[in-house]
Amino acid sequence: MGCRAVVLSVLTTGALLALAAPGAAADFPDAPSRTPAGDASGAAASSTVADWVDVAAAVLGRALDTTDPGAVPSRTAISFRSIIPGIEWGTANEHEIRTGLSMVKLYIVDYALRHGDGSPSDRTLAERMIRDSDDGAAELLAAKYPQAIDAVAAEYRLAATKAGANWGMSYTSTADVATFLHIKQRTDPESPIFGWMAAADSTASDGTAQDWGTGRLPGVIGTKWGWSDSGPQEVASASFGQGFAVAAHTHGTPDEQTADVTGALAQMMIDLIARRIPRG
């Protein structure tokens, strides 16, 4: 296998593809040269891959450094986590404890899948909770596993996450949601949660359209949405793509969240994902 093939095989995140952009080597003088396919031995190729990953961190880090968290209105909290060690981004309020909305369904489902009794009914309820944001299913699974939210918070070290009197009165932060998805991508990539997020229905069980916020970002594969049913309007969304996770919560409307999220992150992600290693 040539050097290019080896590199492509490990580029599981769009962020890493930024390495191939014209001029990247000029920006990073230590970047490895692009050796044509077949010109490198396996050992040399492996060494080159490690070098490219190091440069990828620098490229993504630079992109995140130019994405200004302060430009996001305070109504919205956003958190971005990357597969590349040490690369993360968030607004100043990303650790703020906010209403969990249906984001906490992720925690309940994760607990039920890994620590529950393994029954088909648990799996059916879990799928409904993720794909359709079904509150009735959440009531049943949360009643069966009332310890779920706090147990998952302790396991994943989610400092702002805490169960309330019922699942709908629980709390979390965008940092916790993004971190949870990021850790699961590394430790449990075959979790059904990801497949259900990727196959989410366009309309939730209560008739709400599921189409805003982080789900509008380029490179997103799957999304979970949440919204308030009463009181001041709040919305949330959390998504994953190849090598990244992102979460947002807004004291406002779906359209406001979409504007805040895409304004902050879309161009950065387009720049990273659109670049490709040249062929030939």
XYZ file of N, CA and C in Angstrom:
840
model
N 0.857 -1.207 0.000
C 0.000 0.000 0.000
C 0.875 1.232 0.000
N 0.594 2.179 -0.918
C 1.381 3.392 -1.011
C 1.093 4.361 0.105
N 1.927 5.381 0.205
C 1.780 6.370 1.272
C 0.414 7.040 1.217
N -0.042 7.434 0.001
C -1.323 8.120 -0.107
C -2.461 7.242 0.383
N -2.413 5.941 0.041
C -3.468 5.023 0.465
C -3.473 4.864 1.971
N -2.278 4.793 2.568
C -2.196 4.674 4.020
C -2.792 5.903 4.686
N -2.426 7.077 4.169
C -2.944 8.315 4.746
C -4.460 8.358 4.630
N -4.996 8.024 3.461
C -6.442 8.062 3.269
C -7.152 7.112 4.206
N -6.511 5.977 4.506
C -7.166 4.980 5.351
C -7.322 5.444 6.783
N -6.508 6.408 7.204
C -6.603 6.879 8.585
C -7.287 8.234 8.695
N -7.650 8.826 7.568
C -8.318 10.126 7.631
C -9.800 9.918 7.856
N -10.166 9.591 9.079
C -11.562 9.313 9.402
C -12.344 10.564 9.750
N -11.694 11.692 9.767
C -12.388 12.940 10.045
C -12.132 13.963 8.973
N -13.179 14.697 8.617
C -13.027 15.732 7.613
C -11.977 16.754 8.005
N -11.811 16.941 9.320
C -10.813 17.905 9.769
C -9.424 17.532 9.286
N -9.094 16.244 9.307
C -7.772 15.819 8.892
C -7.543 16.070 7.407
N -8.625 16.090 6.620
C -8.483 16.301 5.190
C -7.980 17.707 4.880
N -8.021 18.588 5.854
C -7.508 19.938 5.651
C -6.023 19.930 5.318
N -5.334 18.858 5.684
C -3.911 18.758 5.402
C -3.611 18.873 3.918
N -4.573 18.444 3.094
C -4.314 18.352 1.674
C -4.514 19.666 0.946
N -4.927 20.695 1.642
C -5.221 21.968 0.975
C -3.972 22.532 0.333
N -4.129 23.107 -0.855
C -2.982 23.777 -1.473
C -2.435 24.839 -0.529
N -1.127 24.843 -0.375
C -0.511 25.835 0.491
C -0.360 25.392 1.926
N -0.909 24.202 2.276
C -0.798 23.752 3.663
C 0.654 23.582 4.049
N 1.462 23.059 3.149
C 2.873 22.857 3.455
C 3.572 24.186 3.695
N 3.161 25.216 2.960
C 3.764 26.532 3.157
C 3.402 27.094 4.517
N 2.143 26.815 4.956
C 1.715 27.300 6.259
C 2.417 26.540 7.374
N 2.750 25.266 7.106
C 3.368 24.419 8.120
C 4.629 23.799 7.524
N 5.767 24.452 7.653
C 7.003 24.001 7.016
C 7.410 22.581 7.404
N 6.984 22.103 8.573
C 7.368 20.774 9.014
C 6.473 19.684 8.464
N 5.447 20.051 7.661
C 4.544 19.052 7.108
C 5.307 18.113 6.200
N 4.959 16.811 6.205
C 5.643 15.854 5.341
C 5.309 16.120 3.883
N 6.250 15.779 2.994
C 5.973 15.931 1.565
C 5.005 14.868 1.118
N 4.265 15.130 0.005
C 3.291 14.186 -0.510
C 3.991 13.191 -1.423
N 4.428 12.073 -0.883
C 5.124 11.063 -1.654
C 4.144 10.326 -2.544
N 4.401 10.177 -3.838
C 3.483 9.484 -4.733
C 3.240 8.053 -4.269
N 2.060 7.521 -4.634
C 1.688 6.165 -4.242
C 2.751 5.187 -4.717
N 3.145 4.277 -3.806
C 4.079 3.221 -4.152
C 5.526 3.598 -3.925
N 5.811 4.852 -3.612
C 7.186 5.287 -3.463
C 7.731 5.094 -2.060
N 6.828 4.804 -1.092
C 7.278 4.697 0.295
C 7.104 3.284 0.791
N 7.987 2.840 1.667
C 7.832 1.537 2.293
C 6.767 1.628 3.349
N 6.305 0.469 3.840
C 5.277 0.477 4.878
C 5.730 1.232 6.104
N 6.992 1.040 6.495
C 7.496 1.709 7.703
C 7.528 3.212 7.503
N 8.005 3.632 6.328
C 8.067 5.065 6.058
C 6.679 5.659 6.001
N 5.743 4.903 5.406
C 4.373 5.394 5.315
C 3.771 5.575 6.694
N 4.014 4.627 7.596
C 3.469 4.726 8.952
C 4.015 5.951 9.657
N 5.319 6.200 9.461
C 5.915 7.379 10.071
C 5.285 8.645 9.511
N 5.037 8.643 8.194
C 4.435 9.809 7.563
C 3.038 10.066 8.085
N 2.262 8.987 8.300
C 0.912 9.136 8.840
C 0.952 9.856 10.175
N 1.875 9.447 11.041
C 1.975 10.091 12.351
C 2.297 11.568 12.195
N 3.185 11.879 11.266
C 3.528 13.282 11.023
C 2.313 14.057 10.539
N 1.531 13.446 9.622
C 0.365 14.142 9.087
C -0.667 14.408 10.171
N -0.841 13.452 11.087
C -1.793 13.661 12.180
C -1.366 14.838 13.043
N -0.062 14.960 13.294
C 0.421 16.099 14.072
C 0.101 17.411 13.358
N 0.308 17.434 12.055
C 0.029 18.654 11.310
C -1.472 18.921 11.273
N -2.273 17.843 11.203
C -3.729 18.010 11.200
C -4.188 18.755 12.442
N -3.592 18.408 13.585
C -3.956 19.089 14.822
C -3.660 20.581 14.718
N -2.538 20.911 14.094
C -2.181 22.318 13.934
C -3.157 23.033 13.010
N -3.545 22.347 11.903
C -4.479 22.951 10.953
C -5.824 23.214 11.608
N -6.381 22.179 12.277
C -7.673 22.333 12.912
C -7.597 23.334 14.049
N -6.504 23.295 14.798
C -6.344 24.252 15.878
C -6.349 25.677 15.382
N -5.695 25.923 14.247
C -5.676 27.267 13.678
C -7.073 27.693 13.248
N -7.820 26.741 12.630
C -9.182 27.063 12.196
C -10.060 27.418 13.383
N -9.927 26.650 14.471
C -10.736 26.927 15.653
C -10.327 28.238 16.305
N -9.027 28.551 16.249
C -8.557 29.803 16.832
C -9.159 31.012 16.129
N -9.483 30.865 14.843
C -10.042 31.986 14.100
C -11.557 32.031 14.167
N -12.178 31.053 14.837
C -13.619 31.047 15.029
C -13.905 31.683 16.377
N -14.475 32.858 16.392
C -14.596 33.683 17.581
C -15.807 33.288 18.433
N -15.598 32.658 19.607
C -16.725 32.309 20.470
C -17.512 33.531 20.917
N -16.829 34.676 21.027
C -17.487 35.884 21.487
C -18.486 36.454 20.508
N -18.426 35.979 19.255
C -19.352 36.470 18.243
C -20.721 35.807 18.348
N -20.831 34.751 19.138
C -22.093 34.031 19.299
C -22.930 34.739 20.369
N -24.189 35.065 20.092
C -25.044 35.704 21.111
C -25.124 34.849 22.371
N -25.218 35.490 23.525
C -25.211 34.760 24.799
C -26.418 33.844 24.968
N -27.447 34.029 24.161
C -28.601 33.139 24.232
C -28.233 31.697 23.884
N -27.133 31.538 23.145
C -26.732 30.224 22.656
C -25.397 29.797 23.234
N -25.331 28.547 23.659
C -24.075 27.915 24.065
C -23.747 26.855 23.016
N -22.477 26.770 22.631
C -22.037 25.814 21.613
C -20.758 25.140 22.083
N -20.651 23.828 21.827
C -19.434 23.079 22.141
C -19.068 22.193 20.961
N -17.792 22.169 20.607
C -17.264 21.354 19.509
C -16.119 20.510 20.045
N -16.145 19.208 19.759
C -15.083 18.307 20.182
C -14.590 17.517 18.973
N -13.266 17.349 18.879
C -12.659 16.668 17.748
C -11.974 15.380 18.182
N -11.843 14.455 17.225
C -11.117 13.212 17.467
C -9.635 13.492 17.730
N -9.133 14.621 17.235
C -7.720 14.954 17.393
C -7.470 15.391 18.833
N -6.578 14.723 19.548
C -6.342 15.046 20.955
C -6.035 16.525 21.170
N -6.674 17.097 22.173
C -6.406 18.476 22.547
C -7.139 19.516 21.739
N -7.937 19.080 20.745
C -8.652 20.036 19.908
C -10.114 20.097 20.337
N -10.508 21.220 20.888
C -11.905 21.452 21.248
C -12.169 22.956 21.213
N -13.449 23.304 21.112
C -13.841 24.707 21.001
C -15.198 24.874 21.656
N -15.420 26.037 22.254
C -16.727 26.284 22.843
C -16.911 27.751 23.169
N -18.160 28.161 23.280
C -18.462 29.508 23.720
C -18.136 29.625 25.206
N -18.064 30.842 25.691
C -17.707 31.065 27.090
C -18.705 30.413 28.036
N -19.940 30.222 27.574
C -20.986 29.653 28.422
C -21.238 28.168 28.145
N -20.274 27.476 27.518
C -20.503 26.077 27.171
C -20.657 25.164 28.395
N -20.130 25.578 29.534
C -20.260 24.762 30.751
C -21.452 25.185 31.612
N -22.196 26.152 31.145
C -23.353 26.647 31.890
C -24.406 25.548 32.033
N -24.923 25.385 33.247
C -25.967 24.386 33.491
C -27.274 24.902 32.914
N -27.804 24.154 31.963
C -29.042 24.544 31.297
C -30.036 23.389 31.327
N -31.289 23.697 31.041
C -32.315 22.664 30.992
C -31.897 21.579 30.009
N -32.015 20.319 30.439
C -31.534 19.215 29.615
C -32.366 18.958 28.375
N -33.659 19.329 28.435
C -34.563 19.037 27.328
C -34.406 17.562 26.926
N -34.530 17.272 25.644
C -34.422 15.872 25.225
C -32.984 15.404 25.021
N -32.017 16.276 25.303
C -30.627 15.839 25.247
C -30.362 14.739 26.268
N -31.058 14.789 27.403
C -30.808 13.780 28.431
C -31.334 12.407 28.027
N -32.149 12.351 26.978
C -32.565 11.036 26.467
C -31.357 10.236 25.989
N -30.336 10.936 25.519
C -29.107 10.251 25.124
C -28.511 9.486 26.299
N -28.514 10.107 27.474
C -27.933 9.477 28.653
C -28.777 8.282 29.116
N -30.088 8.462 29.112
C -30.983 7.381 29.547
C -30.836 6.178 28.625
N -30.822 6.438 27.336
C -30.695 5.359 26.355
C -29.343 4.663 26.487
N -28.283 5.436 26.653
C -26.961 4.837 26.801
C -26.919 3.893 27.996
N -27.508 4.336 29.113
C -27.523 3.491 30.300
C -28.331 2.214 30.055
N -29.493 2.359 29.464
C -30.361 1.202 29.232
C -29.697 0.185 28.313
N -29.014 0.665 27.288
C -28.365 -0.247 26.340
C -27.197 -0.999 26.968
N -26.448 -0.347 27.833
C -25.235 -0.968 28.372
C -25.419 -1.615 29.734
N -26.393 -1.111 30.510
C -26.558 -1.620 31.870
C -27.961 -2.159 32.149
N -28.843 -2.107 31.161
C -30.202 -2.580 31.353
C -30.312 -4.088 31.243
N -31.548 -4.572 31.179
C -31.760 -6.026 31.151
C -31.674 -6.628 29.752
N -31.402 -5.783 28.748
C -31.227 -6.295 27.400
C -32.509 -6.711 26.708
N -33.632 -6.299 27.227
C -34.914 -6.719 26.667
C -35.210 -6.016 25.341
N -35.948 -6.686 24.451
C -36.344 -6.044 23.186
C -37.154 -4.773 23.413
N -37.941 -4.757 24.492
C -38.760 -3.571 24.754
C -37.891 -2.363 25.089
N -36.793 -2.566 25.816
C -35.867 -1.471 26.102
C -35.317 -0.898 24.804
N -34.915 -1.768 23.906
C -34.331 -1.320 22.645
C -35.362 -0.565 21.801
N -36.588 -1.033 21.807
C -37.645 -0.353 21.049
C -37.903 1.036 21.602
N -37.992 1.138 22.928
C -38.201 2.450 23.556
C -37.019 3.373 23.281
N -35.812 2.827 23.358
C -34.607 3.617 23.123
C -34.595 4.193 21.709
N -34.933 3.372 20.743
C -34.950 3.847 19.360
C -35.979 4.968 19.177
N -37.145 4.819 19.766
C -38.171 5.857 19.667
C -37.707 7.160 20.305
N -36.975 7.050 21.413
C -36.484 8.236 22.102
C -35.475 9.019 21.263
N -34.631 8.322 20.530
C -33.598 8.992 19.748
C -34.118 9.444 18.386
N -34.775 8.560 17.665
C -35.219 8.909 16.312
C -36.403 9.865 16.306
N -37.368 9.655 17.231
C -38.614 10.427 17.224
C -38.742 11.367 18.409
N -37.750 11.373 19.321
C -37.807 12.159 20.548
C -39.118 11.910 21.290
N -39.495 10.653 21.403
C -40.771 10.245 21.978
C -40.742 10.391 23.503
N -41.532 11.327 24.032
C -41.563 11.567 25.478
C -42.198 10.406 26.233
N -43.207 9.776 25.644
C -43.836 8.633 26.296
C -42.853 7.499 26.492
N -42.040 7.239 25.487
C -41.012 6.208 25.608
C -39.999 6.589 26.682
N -39.668 7.877 26.751
C -38.724 8.343 27.761
C -39.275 8.156 29.170
N -40.564 8.422 29.339
C -41.184 8.234 30.657
C -41.036 6.786 31.116
N -41.270 5.851 30.212
C -41.208 4.430 30.565
C -39.782 3.996 30.879
N -38.833 4.388 30.040
C -37.455 3.933 30.254
C -36.826 4.630 31.456
N -37.150 5.902 31.682
C -36.621 6.620 32.840
C -37.202 6.072 34.139
N -38.451 5.650 34.096
C -39.062 5.055 35.293
C -38.418 3.713 35.614
N -38.038 2.976 34.590
C -37.401 1.676 34.787
C -35.971 1.822 35.298
N -35.285 2.876 34.823
C -33.889 3.111 35.214
C -33.737 4.546 35.740
N -34.290 4.834 36.921
C -34.250 6.207 37.452
C -32.842 6.709 37.757
N -31.910 5.785 37.888
C -30.521 6.149 38.184
C -29.727 6.498 36.930
N -30.319 6.358 35.766
C -29.577 6.420 34.507
C -28.804 7.714 34.312
N -29.461 8.846 34.447
C -28.803 10.126 34.134
C -27.619 10.375 35.057
N -27.806 10.209 36.348
C -26.705 10.465 37.280
C -25.585 9.443 37.119
N -25.931 8.197 36.807
C -24.905 7.167 36.616
C -24.043 7.473 35.398
N -24.674 7.876 34.302
C -23.921 8.217 33.095
C -23.091 9.477 33.330
N -23.650 10.445 34.044
C -22.900 11.662 34.355
C -21.633 11.339 35.133
N -21.732 10.424 36.080
C -20.561 10.041 36.869
C -19.550 9.281 36.019
N -20.040 8.381 35.173
C -19.155 7.554 34.360
C -18.367 8.384 33.346
N -19.044 9.341 32.706
C -18.400 10.149 31.670
C -17.850 11.473 32.219
N -17.987 11.684 33.524
C -17.503 12.899 34.182
C -18.145 14.148 33.583
N -19.453 14.123 33.545
C -20.228 15.245 33.008
C -20.633 16.141 34.176
N -19.843 17.161 34.427
C -19.949 17.947 35.656
C -21.253 18.714 35.784
N -21.860 19.119 34.669
C -23.070 19.943 34.732
C -24.354 19.127 34.616
N -24.224 17.821 34.508
C -25.390 16.966 34.276
C -25.929 16.401 35.583
N -27.242 16.596 35.798
C -27.859 16.122 37.034
C -29.328 15.817 36.779
N -29.766 14.690 37.316
C -31.170 14.307 37.167
C -32.055 15.196 38.032
N -33.262 15.477 37.525
C -34.240 16.221 38.279
C -35.302 15.293 38.848
N -36.426 15.856 39.280
C -37.512 15.047 39.836
C -38.035 14.052 38.808
N -37.946 14.421 37.547
C -38.227 13.484 36.457
C -37.277 13.828 35.318
N -37.223 12.990 34.295
C -36.228 13.207 33.253
C -36.379 14.584 32.593
N -37.598 15.067 32.459
C -37.838 16.350 31.813
C -37.411 17.549 32.626
N -37.053 17.333 33.889
C -36.583 18.427 34.754
C -35.097 18.282 35.058
N -34.400 17.548 34.227
C -32.968 17.322 34.421
C -32.147 18.419 33.757
N -30.857 18.425 34.045
C -29.974 19.486 33.568
C -28.714 18.914 32.925
N -28.148 19.678 32.015
C -26.869 19.334 31.406
C -26.275 20.597 30.804
N -25.176 20.470 30.088
C -24.553 21.599 29.389
C -24.171 21.134 27.996
N -23.920 22.093 27.107
C -23.485 21.687 25.770
C -22.120 21.010 25.824
N -21.269 21.446 26.751
C -19.972 20.799 26.896
C -20.148 19.333 27.271
N -21.081 19.049 28.178
C -21.314 17.664 28.591
C -21.861 16.817 27.443
N -22.799 17.366 26.689
C -23.397 16.597 25.591
C -22.353 16.300 24.519
N -21.575 17.303 24.134
C -20.550 17.097 23.113
C -19.475 16.131 23.600
N -19.093 16.257 24.864
C -18.090 15.356 25.430
C -18.610 13.926 25.466
N -19.862 13.737 25.857
C -20.476 12.409 25.880
C -20.413 11.757 24.494
N -20.844 12.479 23.468
C -20.833 11.921 22.114
C -19.410 11.650 21.638
N -18.507 12.544 21.984
C -17.101 12.388 21.596
C -16.493 11.135 22.221
N -16.760 10.921 23.500
C -16.224 9.741 24.179
C -16.824 8.469 23.589
N -18.116 8.489 23.307
C -18.746 7.309 22.728
C -18.183 7.001 21.338
N -17.853 8.029 20.568
C -17.247 7.789 19.262
C -15.939 7.020 19.399
N -15.203 7.297 20.465
C -13.910 6.629 20.664
C -14.047 5.266 21.313
N -14.979 5.133 22.251
C -15.054 3.914 23.062
C -16.156 2.950 22.659
N -17.172 3.442 21.980
C -18.326 2.603 21.642
C -18.901 3.023 20.290
N -18.061 2.991 19.239
C -18.505 3.513 17.938
C -19.642 2.730 17.299
N -19.873 1.501 17.754
C -20.951 0.678 17.195
C -22.263 0.845 17.964
N -22.311 1.775 18.899
C -23.540 1.988 19.660
C -24.716 2.278 18.725
N -25.865 1.665 18.967
C -27.052 1.958 18.154
C -27.449 3.431 18.201
N -27.021 4.147 19.227
C -27.351 5.564 19.339
C -26.966 6.306 18.068
N -25.783 6.019 17.526
C -25.319 6.733 16.343
C -26.173 6.400 15.118
N -26.531 5.131 14.980
C -27.385 4.751 13.862
C -28.753 5.395 13.948
N -29.294 5.482 15.150
C -30.615 6.096 15.329
C -30.552 7.601 15.104
N -29.479 8.235 15.540
C -29.326 9.666 15.266
C -29.230 9.919 13.761
N -28.528 9.036 13.065
C -28.374 9.187 11.623
C -29.687 8.937 10.880
N -30.585 8.157 11.504
C -31.864 7.818 10.869
C -33.033 8.523 11.542
N -32.756 9.671 12.178
C -33.817 10.412 12.870
C -34.917 10.798 11.887
N -36.157 10.707 12.356
C -37.284 11.089 11.511
C -37.331 12.600 11.343
N -37.831 13.049 10.218
C -37.910 14.479 9.959
C -38.929 15.173 10.857
N -39.878 14.373 11.369
C -40.901 14.905 12.277
C -40.935 14.062 13.539
N -40.875 14.713 14.703
C -40.885 14.000 15.979
C -42.277 13.439 16.278
N -42.357 12.663 17.338
C -43.629 12.016 17.686
C -44.727 13.019 18.014
N -44.335 14.233 18.450
C -45.345 15.248 18.774
C -45.608 16.205 17.611
N -45.022 15.918 16.455
C -45.251 16.733 15.277
C -44.226 17.819 15.027
N -43.240 17.953 15.911
C -42.213 18.972 15.746
C -41.249 18.589 14.623
N -40.956 19.550 13.743
C -39.972 19.318 12.685
C -38.575 19.254 13.295
N -37.807 18.247 12.927
C -36.448 18.072 13.445
C -35.466 18.431 12.322
N -35.087 19.709 12.307
C -34.293 20.153 11.143
C -33.462 21.407 11.399
N -33.040 21.668 12.622
C -32.367 22.943 12.884
C -31.022 22.740 13.578
N -30.390 23.859 13.858
C -29.195 23.885 14.694
C -28.013 23.121 14.139
N -27.392 22.289 14.971
C -26.189 21.563 14.571
C -26.457 20.607 13.412
N -27.707 20.201 13.251
C -28.048 19.312 12.145
C -27.865 19.961 10.783
N -27.721 21.278 10.758
C -27.541 22.006 9.496
C -26.061 22.169 9.119
N -25.165 21.729 9.987
C -23.748 21.914 9.707
C -23.246 20.917 8.662
N -22.306 21.335 7.825
C -21.731 20.409 6.843
C -20.967 19.292 7.537
N -21.021 18.103 6.977
C -20.293 16.973 7.528
C -21.035 16.207 8.600
N -22.201 16.706 9.011
C -22.971 16.025 10.056
C -23.598 14.740 9.507
N -23.521 13.678 10.293
C -24.091 12.375 9.918
C -25.401 12.123 10.643
N -25.459 12.485 11.916
C -26.666 12.247 12.701
C -26.872 13.299 13.765
N -28.131 13.490 14.180
C -28.469 14.568 15.118
C -29.570 14.133 16.072
N -29.504 14.662 17.300
C -30.593 14.560 18.281
C -31.043 15.983 18.590
N -32.362 16.187 18.602
C -32.921 17.517 18.870
C -33.708 17.516 20.179
N -33.877 18.707 20.761
C -34.686 18.865 21.962
C -35.335 20.232 21.976
N -36.465 20.342 22.665
C -37.191 21.619 22.723
C -38.100 21.638 23.943
N -38.437 22.835 24.385
C -39.318 22.995 25.537
C -40.772 22.914 25.090
N -41.607 22.340 25.938
C -43.040 22.227 25.639
C -43.858 23.340 26.284
N -43.260 24.041 27.254
C -43.966 25.111 27.954
C -42.969 26.141 28.456
N -43.474 27.312 28.846
C -42.606 28.370 29.341
C -41.833 29.024 28.209
N -40.789 29.797 28.548
C -39.976 30.452 27.521
C -39.391 29.404 26.568
N -39.340 29.731 25.293
C -38.878 28.754 24.313
C -37.381 28.491 24.451
N -37.034 27.209 24.470
C -35.652 26.753 24.472
C -35.536 25.622 23.474
N -34.412 25.564 22.765
C -34.168 24.469 21.835
C -32.727 23.995 21.984
N -32.509 22.734 21.632
C -31.168 22.155 21.699
C -30.975 21.215 20.517
N -29.737 21.002 20.167
C -29.395 20.019 19.148
C -27.981 19.530 19.407
N -27.728 18.284 19.015
C -26.398 17.701 19.155
C -26.173 16.769 17.980
N -25.008 16.861 17.370
C -24.727 16.093 16.163
C -23.344 15.472 16.217
N -23.143 14.471 15.351
C -21.818 13.892 15.187
C -21.522 13.750 13.699
N -20.246 13.760 13.374
C -19.770 13.484 12.028
C -18.531 12.624 12.157
N -17.828 12.421 11.080
C -16.617 11.606 11.147
C -15.540 12.360 11.919
N -15.345 11.940 13.164
C -14.275 12.521 13.959
C -14.634 13.751 14.760
N -15.909 14.112 14.830
C -16.261 15.276 15.642
C -17.657 15.137 16.223
N -17.899 15.909 17.284
C -19.221 16.024 17.895
C -19.447 17.485 18.228
N -20.701 17.939 18.129
C -21.017 19.345 18.376
C -22.395 19.420 19.011
N -22.561 20.322 19.975
C -23.840 20.478 20.662
C -24.143 21.958 20.852
N -25.443 22.283 20.876
C -25.865 23.677 21.062
C -27.163 23.729 21.855
N -27.313 24.787 22.624
C -28.550 25.055 23.374
C -28.840 26.541 23.250
N -30.097 26.878 22.961
C -30.474 28.273 22.747
C -31.718 28.641 23.547
N -31.644 29.764 24.234
C -32.836 30.368 24.822
C -33.490 31.162 23.691
N -34.271 30.486 22.884
C -34.849 31.125 21.719
C -35.430 30.100 20.768
N -35.510 30.460 19.510
C -36.191 29.657 18.505
C -35.222 28.764 17.735
N -35.768 27.767 17.025
C -34.921 26.954 16.150
C -34.161 27.791 15.123
N -34.819 28.763 14.530
C -34.157 29.602 13.533
C -33.009 30.397 14.149
N -33.197 30.882 15.370
C -32.123 31.625 16.035
C -30.935 30.707 16.313
N -31.216 29.478 16.741
C -30.102 28.564 16.977
C -29.370 28.244 15.682
N -30.106 27.987 14.630
C -29.466 27.691 13.347
C -28.557 28.836 12.925
N -29.045 30.069 13.064
C -28.247 31.237 12.689
C -26.982 31.334 13.539
N -27.114 31.099 14.836
C -25.963 31.210 15.735
C -24.928 30.126 15.452
N -25.406 28.898 15.264
C -24.502 27.768 15.057
C -23.821 27.854 13.702
N -24.582 28.056 12.666
C -23.975 28.086 11.336
C -23.076 29.311 11.159
N -23.463 30.398 11.783
C -22.623 31.587 11.698
C -21.260 31.371 12.328
N -21.222 30.603 13.408
C -19.964 30.385 14.117
C -19.114 29.281 13.500
N -19.746 28.200 13.053
C -18.994 26.998 12.706
C -19.052 26.553 11.254
N -20.067 26.933 10.530
C -20.248 26.344 9.200
C -19.066 26.585 8.272
N -18.612 27.829 8.172
C -17.533 28.098 7.240
C -16.255 27.404 7.657
N -15.991 27.357 8.966
C -14.809 26.647 9.435
C -14.867 25.185 9.013
N -16.039 24.542 9.186
C -16.157 23.127 8.861
C -16.125 22.894 7.356
N -16.709 23.802 6.587
C -16.648 23.681 5.125
C -15.196 23.733 4.671
N -14.433 24.662 5.222
C -13.036 24.801 4.837
C -12.254 23.526 5.136
N -12.565 22.899 6.270
C -11.836 21.696 6.657
C -12.275 20.475 5.864
N -13.575 20.311 5.685
C -14.108 19.097 5.073
C -13.950 19.095 3.564
N -13.994 20.268 2.921
C -13.993 20.336 1.457
C -12.637 20.023 0.841
N -11.586 20.102 1.633
C -10.250 19.899 1.088
C -9.941 18.405 0.946
N -9.207 18.050 -0.084
C -8.915 16.651 -0.368
C -7.455 16.469 -0.760
N -6.930 15.314 -0.473
C -5.570 14.990 -0.931
C -5.595 14.827 -2.439
N -4.747 15.496 -3.189
C -4.792 15.434 -4.649
C -4.608 14.019 -5.165
N -5.278 13.693 -6.252
C -5.111 12.405 -6.918
C -3.967 12.513 -7.929
N -3.469 11.339 -8.333
C -2.487 11.318 -9.406
C -1.078 11.590 -8.941
